[in-house]
Short mmCIF file of C-alpha atoms and ligand atoms in Angstrom, two decimals:
data_model
loop_
_atom_site.label_atom_id
_atom_site.label_comp_id
_atom_site.label_asym_id
_atom_site.label_seq_id
_atom_site.Cartn_x
_atom_site.Cartn_y
_atom_site.Cartn_z
CA MET A 806 23.87 3.39 -19.03
CA PRO A 807 22.52 -0.21 -18.83
CA PHE A 808 24.93 -2.87 -17.60
CA PRO A 809 25.24 -6.22 -19.39
CA ALA A 810 23.10 -8.97 -17.81
CA PHE A 811 26.04 -10.89 -16.29
CA PHE A 812 26.99 -7.77 -14.30
CA TYR A 813 23.86 -8.04 -12.18
CA ILE A 814 24.37 -11.69 -11.45
CA VAL A 815 27.87 -11.42 -10.07
CA VAL A 816 27.89 -7.95 -8.54
CA LEU A 817 25.85 -6.68 -5.61
CA MET A 818 23.55 -4.02 -6.94
CA ASN A 819 22.76 -1.06 -4.70
CA VAL A 820 19.51 0.66 -5.60
CA LEU A 821 18.43 4.01 -4.16
CA GLY A 822 14.61 4.06 -3.85
CA ILE A 823 12.67 7.31 -3.62
CA GLU A 824 9.01 7.52 -2.53
CA SER A 825 7.01 10.76 -2.30
CA SER A 826 3.53 9.82 -3.50
CA CYS A 827 1.64 11.12 -0.46
CA ASP A 828 2.70 12.28 2.99
CA GLU A 829 5.80 10.18 3.64
CA CYS A 830 9.10 11.45 2.29
CA SER A 831 11.13 8.28 2.11
CA VAL A 832 14.46 7.24 0.62
CA ALA A 833 16.13 3.85 1.02
CA VAL A 834 19.17 1.94 -0.14
CA VAL A 835 18.55 -1.74 -0.87
CA ALA A 836 21.26 -4.17 -1.94
CA ASP A 837 20.35 -6.92 -4.40
CA GLY A 838 16.62 -6.30 -4.03
CA LYS A 839 16.56 -7.86 -0.54
CA ASN A 840 19.02 -6.36 1.88
CA ILE A 841 17.76 -3.07 3.34
CA LEU A 842 20.82 -0.95 4.13
CA SER A 843 18.74 2.09 5.05
CA ASN A 844 15.09 3.09 4.88
CA ILE A 845 14.54 6.67 6.05
CA ILE A 846 10.86 7.58 6.40
CA ALA A 847 10.22 11.23 7.22
CA THR A 848 6.54 11.41 8.03
CA GLN A 849 4.54 14.58 7.57
CA VAL A 850 1.79 13.40 9.93
CA GLU A 851 2.07 16.26 12.43
CA HIS A 852 1.85 18.84 9.61
CA HIS A 853 -1.45 17.42 8.35
CA ALA A 854 -2.93 16.57 11.75
CA PRO A 855 -4.47 20.05 12.32
CA TRP A 856 -6.55 19.46 9.16
CA ASN A 857 -7.38 15.85 10.02
CA GLY A 858 -6.25 14.77 6.56
CA VAL A 859 -3.50 15.16 3.98
CA VAL A 860 -3.38 18.66 2.43
CA PRO A 861 -1.81 18.16 -1.03
CA GLU A 862 -0.23 21.63 -1.17
CA ILE A 863 1.48 21.18 2.20
CA ALA A 864 2.59 17.66 1.24
CA SER A 865 4.38 18.73 -1.96
CA ARG A 866 6.03 21.75 -0.30
CA LEU A 867 7.41 19.59 2.50
CA HIS A 868 8.73 17.05 0.00
CA VAL A 869 10.61 19.88 -1.77
CA GLU A 870 12.11 20.99 1.55
CA TRP A 871 12.99 17.52 2.84
CA ILE A 872 13.94 15.27 -0.05
CA ASP A 873 17.60 16.22 -0.37
CA GLU A 874 18.20 15.84 3.36
CA VAL A 875 16.33 12.52 3.51
CA THR A 876 18.44 11.23 0.60
CA SER A 877 21.67 12.27 2.35
CA ARG A 878 20.55 10.49 5.51
CA ALA A 879 19.71 7.33 3.55
CA LEU A 880 23.18 7.29 1.97
CA THR A 881 24.91 8.02 5.27
CA GLU A 882 23.02 5.29 7.10
CA ALA A 883 23.80 2.84 4.28
CA GLY A 884 27.44 3.87 4.67
CA MET A 885 28.04 4.71 1.05
CA PRO A 886 28.47 7.75 -1.20
CA LEU A 887 26.23 8.28 -4.23
CA ALA A 888 29.10 6.96 -6.35
CA ASP A 889 28.46 3.46 -4.90
CA ILE A 890 24.80 3.49 -5.92
CA ASP A 891 24.33 1.47 -9.11
CA ALA A 892 20.83 2.61 -10.05
CA LEU A 893 17.82 4.60 -8.84
CA ALA A 894 14.13 3.75 -8.57
CA VAL A 895 11.37 6.23 -7.93
CA THR A 896 7.58 6.19 -7.54
CA SER A 897 6.11 7.70 -10.69
CA ARG A 898 2.48 6.73 -9.96
CA PRO A 899 -0.17 6.67 -8.47
CA GLY A 900 -0.59 9.36 -5.83
CA LEU A 901 -0.89 13.11 -5.34
CA ILE A 902 0.46 14.61 -8.53
CA GLY A 903 2.35 17.49 -6.88
CA SER A 904 4.01 15.13 -4.39
CA LEU A 905 4.88 12.59 -7.08
CA LEU A 906 6.47 15.28 -9.25
CA VAL A 907 8.87 16.29 -6.47
CA GLY A 908 10.30 12.76 -6.06
CA LEU A 909 10.32 12.05 -9.78
CA SER A 910 12.03 15.32 -10.73
CA TYR A 911 14.57 14.86 -7.95
CA ALA A 912 15.35 11.31 -9.08
CA LYS A 913 15.70 12.39 -12.71
CA GLY A 914 18.12 15.17 -11.75
CA LEU A 915 20.17 12.91 -9.51
CA ALA A 916 20.31 10.05 -12.01
CA TRP A 917 21.15 12.35 -14.90
CA SER A 918 23.85 14.29 -13.08
CA ALA A 919 25.46 11.13 -11.67
CA GLY A 920 25.07 9.20 -14.93
CA LYS A 921 23.13 6.34 -13.28
CA PRO A 922 20.38 4.18 -14.80
CA TRP A 923 16.97 4.62 -13.21
CA VAL A 924 13.43 3.34 -13.40
CA GLY A 925 10.02 4.78 -12.45
CA VAL A 926 7.76 2.29 -10.67
CA ASP A 927 4.09 2.01 -9.77
CA HIS A 928 3.78 2.28 -6.01
CA MET A 929 0.82 -0.11 -5.73
CA MET A 930 2.97 -2.75 -7.43
CA ALA A 931 5.67 -1.86 -4.91
CA HIS A 932 3.22 -2.46 -2.03
CA LEU A 933 2.58 -5.88 -3.51
CA TYR A 934 6.32 -6.48 -3.82
CA ALA A 935 7.10 -5.38 -0.23
CA PRO A 936 6.72 -8.88 1.33
CA HIS A 937 9.25 -10.19 -1.23
CA LEU A 938 11.86 -8.17 0.65
CA GLU A 939 11.41 -10.46 3.65
CA TYR A 940 10.25 -13.78 2.26
CA ASP A 941 10.94 -15.99 -0.73
CA ILE A 942 7.46 -16.18 -2.19
CA GLU A 943 6.54 -18.50 -5.00
CA TYR A 944 4.17 -17.56 -7.80
CA PRO A 945 1.30 -17.70 -8.50
CA TYR A 946 -0.47 -16.05 -5.60
CA LEU A 947 -3.45 -13.87 -4.78
CA GLY A 948 -2.45 -10.29 -4.05
CA LEU A 949 -4.42 -8.06 -1.70
CA ILE A 950 -3.35 -4.43 -1.98
CA VAL A 951 -5.21 -2.18 0.44
CA SER A 952 -4.22 1.42 0.97
CA GLY A 953 -5.71 4.87 1.40
CA GLY A 954 -6.45 5.21 -2.31
CA HIS A 955 -6.77 1.66 -3.62
CA THR A 956 -8.36 -1.69 -2.81
CA ILE A 957 -7.27 -4.39 -5.24
CA LEU A 958 -7.60 -8.16 -5.21
CA CYS A 959 -5.46 -9.64 -7.95
CA ARG A 960 -4.00 -12.83 -9.31
CA VAL A 961 -0.24 -12.60 -9.62
CA GLU A 962 1.55 -14.97 -12.01
CA SER A 963 4.69 -12.82 -11.86
CA MET A 964 5.40 -9.13 -11.28
CA GLU A 965 4.89 -8.66 -15.02
CA ASP A 966 1.60 -10.54 -15.11
CA VAL A 967 -0.90 -9.16 -12.62
CA THR A 968 -4.62 -9.52 -13.24
CA VAL A 969 -7.16 -7.58 -11.21
CA LEU A 970 -9.96 -9.81 -9.96
CA GLY A 971 -11.82 -7.21 -7.94
CA THR A 972 -11.59 -3.67 -6.72
CA THR A 973 -13.67 -1.11 -4.88
CA ILE A 974 -16.60 0.42 -6.70
CA ASP A 975 -16.44 3.60 -4.57
CA ASP A 976 -14.23 4.46 -1.57
CA ALA A 977 -10.94 2.70 -0.86
CA CYS A 978 -10.80 0.62 2.33
CA GLY A 979 -8.20 2.86 4.05
CA GLU A 980 -10.15 5.95 3.04
CA ALA A 981 -13.27 4.56 4.76
CA PHE A 982 -11.24 3.90 7.94
CA ASP A 983 -9.94 7.48 7.80
CA LYS A 984 -13.39 9.02 7.24
CA VAL A 985 -15.11 7.12 10.05
CA ALA A 986 -12.23 8.01 12.42
CA LYS A 987 -12.43 11.65 11.36
CA TYR A 988 -16.19 11.86 11.90
CA TYR A 989 -15.88 10.51 15.45
CA ASN A 990 -12.78 12.62 16.22
CA MET A 991 -10.82 9.49 17.05
CA GLY A 992 -7.56 11.26 16.21
CA TYR A 993 -5.09 11.38 13.34
CA PRO A 994 -3.91 9.31 11.50
CA GLY A 995 -7.41 7.87 11.55
CA GLY A 996 -6.95 4.30 10.28
CA VAL A 997 -4.16 3.54 12.74
CA ILE A 998 -6.06 4.94 15.74
CA LEU A 999 -9.35 3.29 14.79
CA ASP A 1000 -7.51 -0.03 14.65
CA GLN A 1001 -6.04 0.60 18.13
CA LEU A 1002 -9.43 1.55 19.61
CA ALA A 1003 -11.03 -1.50 18.04
CA GLU A 1004 -8.80 -3.78 20.10
CA ASN A 1005 -10.78 -2.83 23.23
CA GLY A 1006 -14.24 -2.75 21.67
CA ASP A 1007 -17.03 -5.23 21.09
CA PRO A 1008 -17.23 -6.08 17.36
CA THR A 1009 -20.83 -7.26 17.79
CA ALA A 1010 -22.06 -3.96 19.31
CA PHE A 1011 -23.18 -2.86 15.84
CA ARG A 1012 -24.02 -5.50 13.27
CA PHE A 1013 -23.38 -3.72 9.99
CA THR A 1014 -24.68 -5.60 6.99
CA GLU A 1015 -22.58 -6.05 3.88
CA PRO A 1016 -23.50 -3.56 1.13
CA ARG A 1017 -25.20 -5.08 -1.88
CA LEU A 1018 -23.33 -4.73 -5.14
CA HIS A 1019 -25.00 -3.79 -8.40
CA LYS A 1020 -25.61 -6.02 -11.37
CA GLY A 1021 -22.59 -4.74 -13.30
CA ASN A 1022 -20.20 -5.37 -10.42
CA HIS A 1023 -18.10 -8.46 -10.05
CA ARG A 1024 -18.39 -10.83 -7.11
CA TYR A 1025 -14.83 -9.95 -6.11
CA ASP A 1026 -15.60 -6.22 -5.98
CA VAL A 1027 -16.12 -4.39 -2.69
CA SER A 1028 -17.99 -1.22 -1.69
CA TYR A 1029 -17.18 0.96 1.30
CA SER A 1030 -19.33 4.01 0.82
CA GLY A 1031 -22.48 2.35 2.24
CA LEU A 1032 -20.64 0.91 5.23
CA LYS A 1033 -19.09 4.31 5.93
CA THR A 1034 -22.53 5.97 5.83
CA ALA A 1035 -23.98 3.26 8.07
CA ALA A 1036 -21.21 3.75 10.63
CA ILE A 1037 -21.58 7.53 10.54
CA ASN A 1038 -25.27 8.29 10.03
CA GLN A 1039 -27.23 5.13 10.74
CA LEU A 1040 -25.72 3.72 13.93
CA ASN A 1041 -29.15 3.29 15.55
CA GLN A 1042 -30.27 0.90 12.84
CA PHE A 1043 -27.41 -1.49 13.48
CA ARG A 1044 -27.03 -1.35 17.27
CA SER A 1045 -27.28 -4.67 19.11
CA GLU A 1046 -29.57 -4.64 22.13
CA GLY A 1047 -27.98 -2.91 25.11
CA ALA A 1048 -24.77 -1.99 23.25
CA CYS A 1049 -23.21 1.34 24.13
CA ASP A 1050 -21.95 3.89 21.61
CA SER A 1051 -18.36 3.97 22.83
CA LEU A 1052 -15.65 4.83 20.29
CA GLU A 1053 -14.14 1.41 20.95
CA ASN A 1054 -17.40 -0.36 20.07
CA ILE A 1055 -17.94 1.69 16.93
CA ALA A 1056 -14.33 1.10 15.88
CA ALA A 1057 -14.46 -2.66 16.53
CA SER A 1058 -17.77 -3.13 14.71
CA PHE A 1059 -16.71 -1.04 11.72
CA ARG A 1060 -13.32 -2.73 11.51
CA LYS A 1061 -14.89 -6.18 11.56
CA ALA A 1062 -17.35 -5.32 8.78
CA ALA A 1063 -14.72 -3.59 6.63
CA ILE A 1064 -12.12 -6.33 6.93
CA ASP A 1065 -14.57 -9.26 6.75
CA MET A 1066 -15.57 -7.95 3.34
CA LEU A 1067 -11.97 -8.34 2.15
CA ILE A 1068 -11.54 -11.74 3.76
CA LYS A 1069 -14.70 -13.01 2.12
CA ARG A 1070 -13.41 -11.98 -1.32
CA VAL A 1071 -10.03 -13.58 -0.68
CA LYS A 1072 -11.72 -16.87 0.36
CA ARG A 1073 -13.91 -16.73 -2.73
CA ALA A 1074 -10.88 -16.26 -4.96
CA VAL A 1075 -9.04 -19.12 -3.21
CA GLU A 1076 -12.01 -21.38 -3.87
CA ASP A 1077 -12.34 -20.33 -7.52
CA THR A 1078 -8.66 -20.39 -8.46
CA GLY A 1079 -7.34 -23.13 -6.20
CA ILE A 1080 -4.52 -20.76 -5.19
CA ASN A 1081 -4.20 -20.56 -1.40
CA ARG A 1082 -1.08 -18.38 -1.27
CA VAL A 1083 -2.06 -14.83 -0.30
CA VAL A 1084 0.23 -11.80 -0.24
CA ALA A 1085 -0.94 -8.54 1.33
CA GLY A 1086 0.47 -5.04 1.10
CA GLY A 1087 -0.39 -1.35 1.55
CA GLY A 1088 -1.23 0.70 4.66
CA VAL A 1089 -4.28 -1.37 5.64
CA SER A 1090 -2.16 -4.55 5.67
CA ALA A 1091 -0.97 -3.19 9.04
CA ASN A 1092 -4.47 -3.79 10.39
CA ARG A 1093 -4.31 -6.17 13.34
CA TYR A 1094 -7.60 -7.91 12.64
CA LEU A 1095 -6.76 -8.50 8.96
CA ARG A 1096 -3.31 -9.86 9.81
CA LYS A 1097 -4.63 -12.11 12.56
CA SER A 1098 -7.53 -13.45 10.51
CA LEU A 1099 -5.46 -14.40 7.48
CA THR A 1100 -2.31 -15.63 9.23
CA GLU A 1101 -4.26 -17.80 11.68
CA ASP A 1102 -6.24 -19.43 8.89
CA GLU A 1103 -4.41 -22.70 8.37
CA SER A 1104 -5.94 -23.26 4.96
CA LEU A 1105 -3.96 -20.26 3.69
CA GLU A 1106 -0.27 -19.56 3.18
CA SER A 1107 -0.29 -15.83 3.85
CA TYR A 1108 2.44 -13.22 3.76
CA PHE A 1109 2.32 -9.76 5.28
CA PRO A 1110 5.05 -7.13 5.19
CA SER A 1111 6.52 -6.24 8.59
CA MET A 1112 4.83 -3.14 10.04
CA ALA A 1113 7.48 -0.68 8.78
CA LEU A 1114 7.02 -1.92 5.22
CA CYS A 1115 3.19 -1.76 5.17
CA THR A 1116 2.87 1.98 4.69
CA ASP A 1117 4.71 4.04 2.07
CA ASN A 1118 8.47 3.54 2.13
CA GLY A 1119 11.49 3.83 -0.14
CA ALA A 1120 12.69 0.25 0.46
CA MET A 1121 9.80 -1.34 -1.44
CA ILE A 1122 10.43 1.10 -4.33
CA ALA A 1123 14.12 0.18 -4.43
CA ALA A 1124 13.28 -3.55 -4.27
CA LEU A 1125 10.74 -3.45 -7.09
CA GLY A 1126 13.09 -1.13 -8.99
CA TYR A 1127 15.83 -3.75 -8.67
CA HIS A 1128 13.49 -6.37 -10.06
CA ARG A 1129 12.50 -4.12 -12.99
CA LEU A 1130 16.12 -3.15 -13.70
CA MET A 1131 17.06 -6.84 -13.74
CA GLN A 1132 14.36 -7.32 -16.37
CA GLY A 1133 16.20 -4.70 -18.45
CA GLU A 1134 13.72 -1.89 -17.83
CA ARG A 1135 14.99 1.72 -17.90
CA SER A 1136 13.14 5.03 -17.77
CA GLY A 1137 14.00 8.18 -19.69
CA LEU A 1138 13.65 11.85 -18.83
CA GLU A 1139 10.34 11.97 -20.71
CA LEU A 1140 8.61 9.83 -18.05
CA ASN A 1141 5.86 11.83 -16.37
CA ALA A 1142 4.09 11.38 -13.05
CA ALA A 1143 0.52 10.00 -13.15
CA SER A 1144 -2.15 9.94 -10.49
CA ARG A 1145 -3.58 6.61 -11.70
CA VAL A 1146 -2.38 3.07 -11.18
CA SER A 1147 -0.94 1.11 -14.13
CA GLY A 1148 0.25 -2.35 -15.10
CA PHE A 1149 -2.78 -4.20 -13.76
CA ARG A 1150 -4.90 -6.06 -16.27
CA ARG A 1151 -8.58 -6.58 -15.58
CA SER A 1152 -9.91 -10.08 -15.90
CA TYR A 1153 -13.39 -8.98 -16.86
CA PRO A 1154 -14.84 -6.04 -18.83
O1 KG4 B 2565 -0.13 2.64 1.68
P1 KG4 B 2565 -0.40 3.86 2.47
O2 KG4 B 2565 0.62 4.28 3.49
O3 KG4 B 2565 -0.64 5.09 1.54
C1 KG4 B 2565 -1.38 4.99 0.36
O4 KG4 B 2565 -0.83 4.47 -0.63
O5 KG4 B 2565 -2.57 5.38 0.43
O6 KG4 B 2565 -1.81 3.62 3.20
C2 KG4 B 2565 -2.37 4.59 4.02
C3 KG4 B 2565 -3.72 4.08 4.45
C4 KG4 B 2565 -4.51 5.13 5.23
O7 KG4 B 2565 -5.82 5.18 4.74
C5 KG4 B 2565 -4.46 4.60 6.64
O8 KG4 B 2565 -5.58 4.96 7.42
C6 KG4 B 2565 -4.45 3.10 6.42
O9 KG4 B 2565 -3.58 2.95 5.31
N1 KG4 B 2565 -3.94 2.38 7.58
C7 KG4 B 2565 -4.69 1.53 8.31
C8 KG4 B 2565 -3.85 1.04 9.33
N2 KG4 B 2565 -2.62 1.62 9.19
C9 KG4 B 2565 -2.71 2.44 8.11
N3 KG4 B 2565 -5.97 1.13 8.17
C10 KG4 B 2565 -6.43 0.23 9.05
N4 KG4 B 2565 -5.70 -0.28 10.06
C11 KG4 B 2565 -4.41 0.10 10.25
N5 KG4 B 2565 -3.69 -0.40 11.23
ZN1 ZN B 2566 0.90 3.49 -0.45
#
């Protein structure tokens, strides 16, 4: 049942956030949209490692087995019973549909049985909101959301007014990291290990050229499929004289090309819009080179989530849920899971 507006202003609001969109089973308790009382992240990494990638069937089964226990741990660590939770928030999109359905159904059951208000949130929006947990960030800003499934550059006037400036025309940035790592057997999870290897490599060993976009694409769009192919099948064409094919060199050169593409788009958008505040989120925002490049650029005011809040987690869901609940938003039992992102408006056709 919704509370009157004054209730939220004077009373601390504890939100339970549930995230199960991919291979992290995560539940958190966040007070007042800022104060993380618990953030349990049960990763399925070792269960997917033998297949070198996320197996959707395994992911949803593990969520079914784990979610109740993870929720209990989140409440215990926060030091409160369910009765002290004021509202619930859950990822309803985008992601693996089977995995999403587990978290969403669980949240619906819990909210209904305990008589609590709840809201379904878009997890890409939650990635964008993650840095708000740690910093007071003014609007407007440019948002850079980079994960395993999405690559979005957007202009954010408020959390209710987000306009997409550019996106990928093929693979997502994180997906390209994962595929290159998989091809070279760098290990699993690919993006994280490639980033580690890159630290000891020569980024000029292979000089990958930026893929050309097509006529219909926007100048803020990116493309990763060509770069991925170049790094996998056409190494010889891009090798600098005398460079060796070590995993470190391949990783460093690929990372530089992949991340420079993002940085270039961000700089372009800063120039066009006059907005120099940049907020990053999503798994790839953990990338060392991306973080270093943007934070060390003194012409920018950039915000990154701390490492634990870059990848999927319940705290960002609870925090965005708090924000949505404060706006008066509520979800009903008819809300369904969806594999696609929502709530982003495109600035061009
Ligand atoms: O946000 P996230 O946890 O899940 C999705 O919403 O997809 O992002 C996972 C993605 C994976 O593709 C992973 O390889 C990538 O983020 N990733 C990284 C790094 N850490 C995670 N990519 C590059 N460098 C990293 N340090
Ligand atoms: Zn994510």
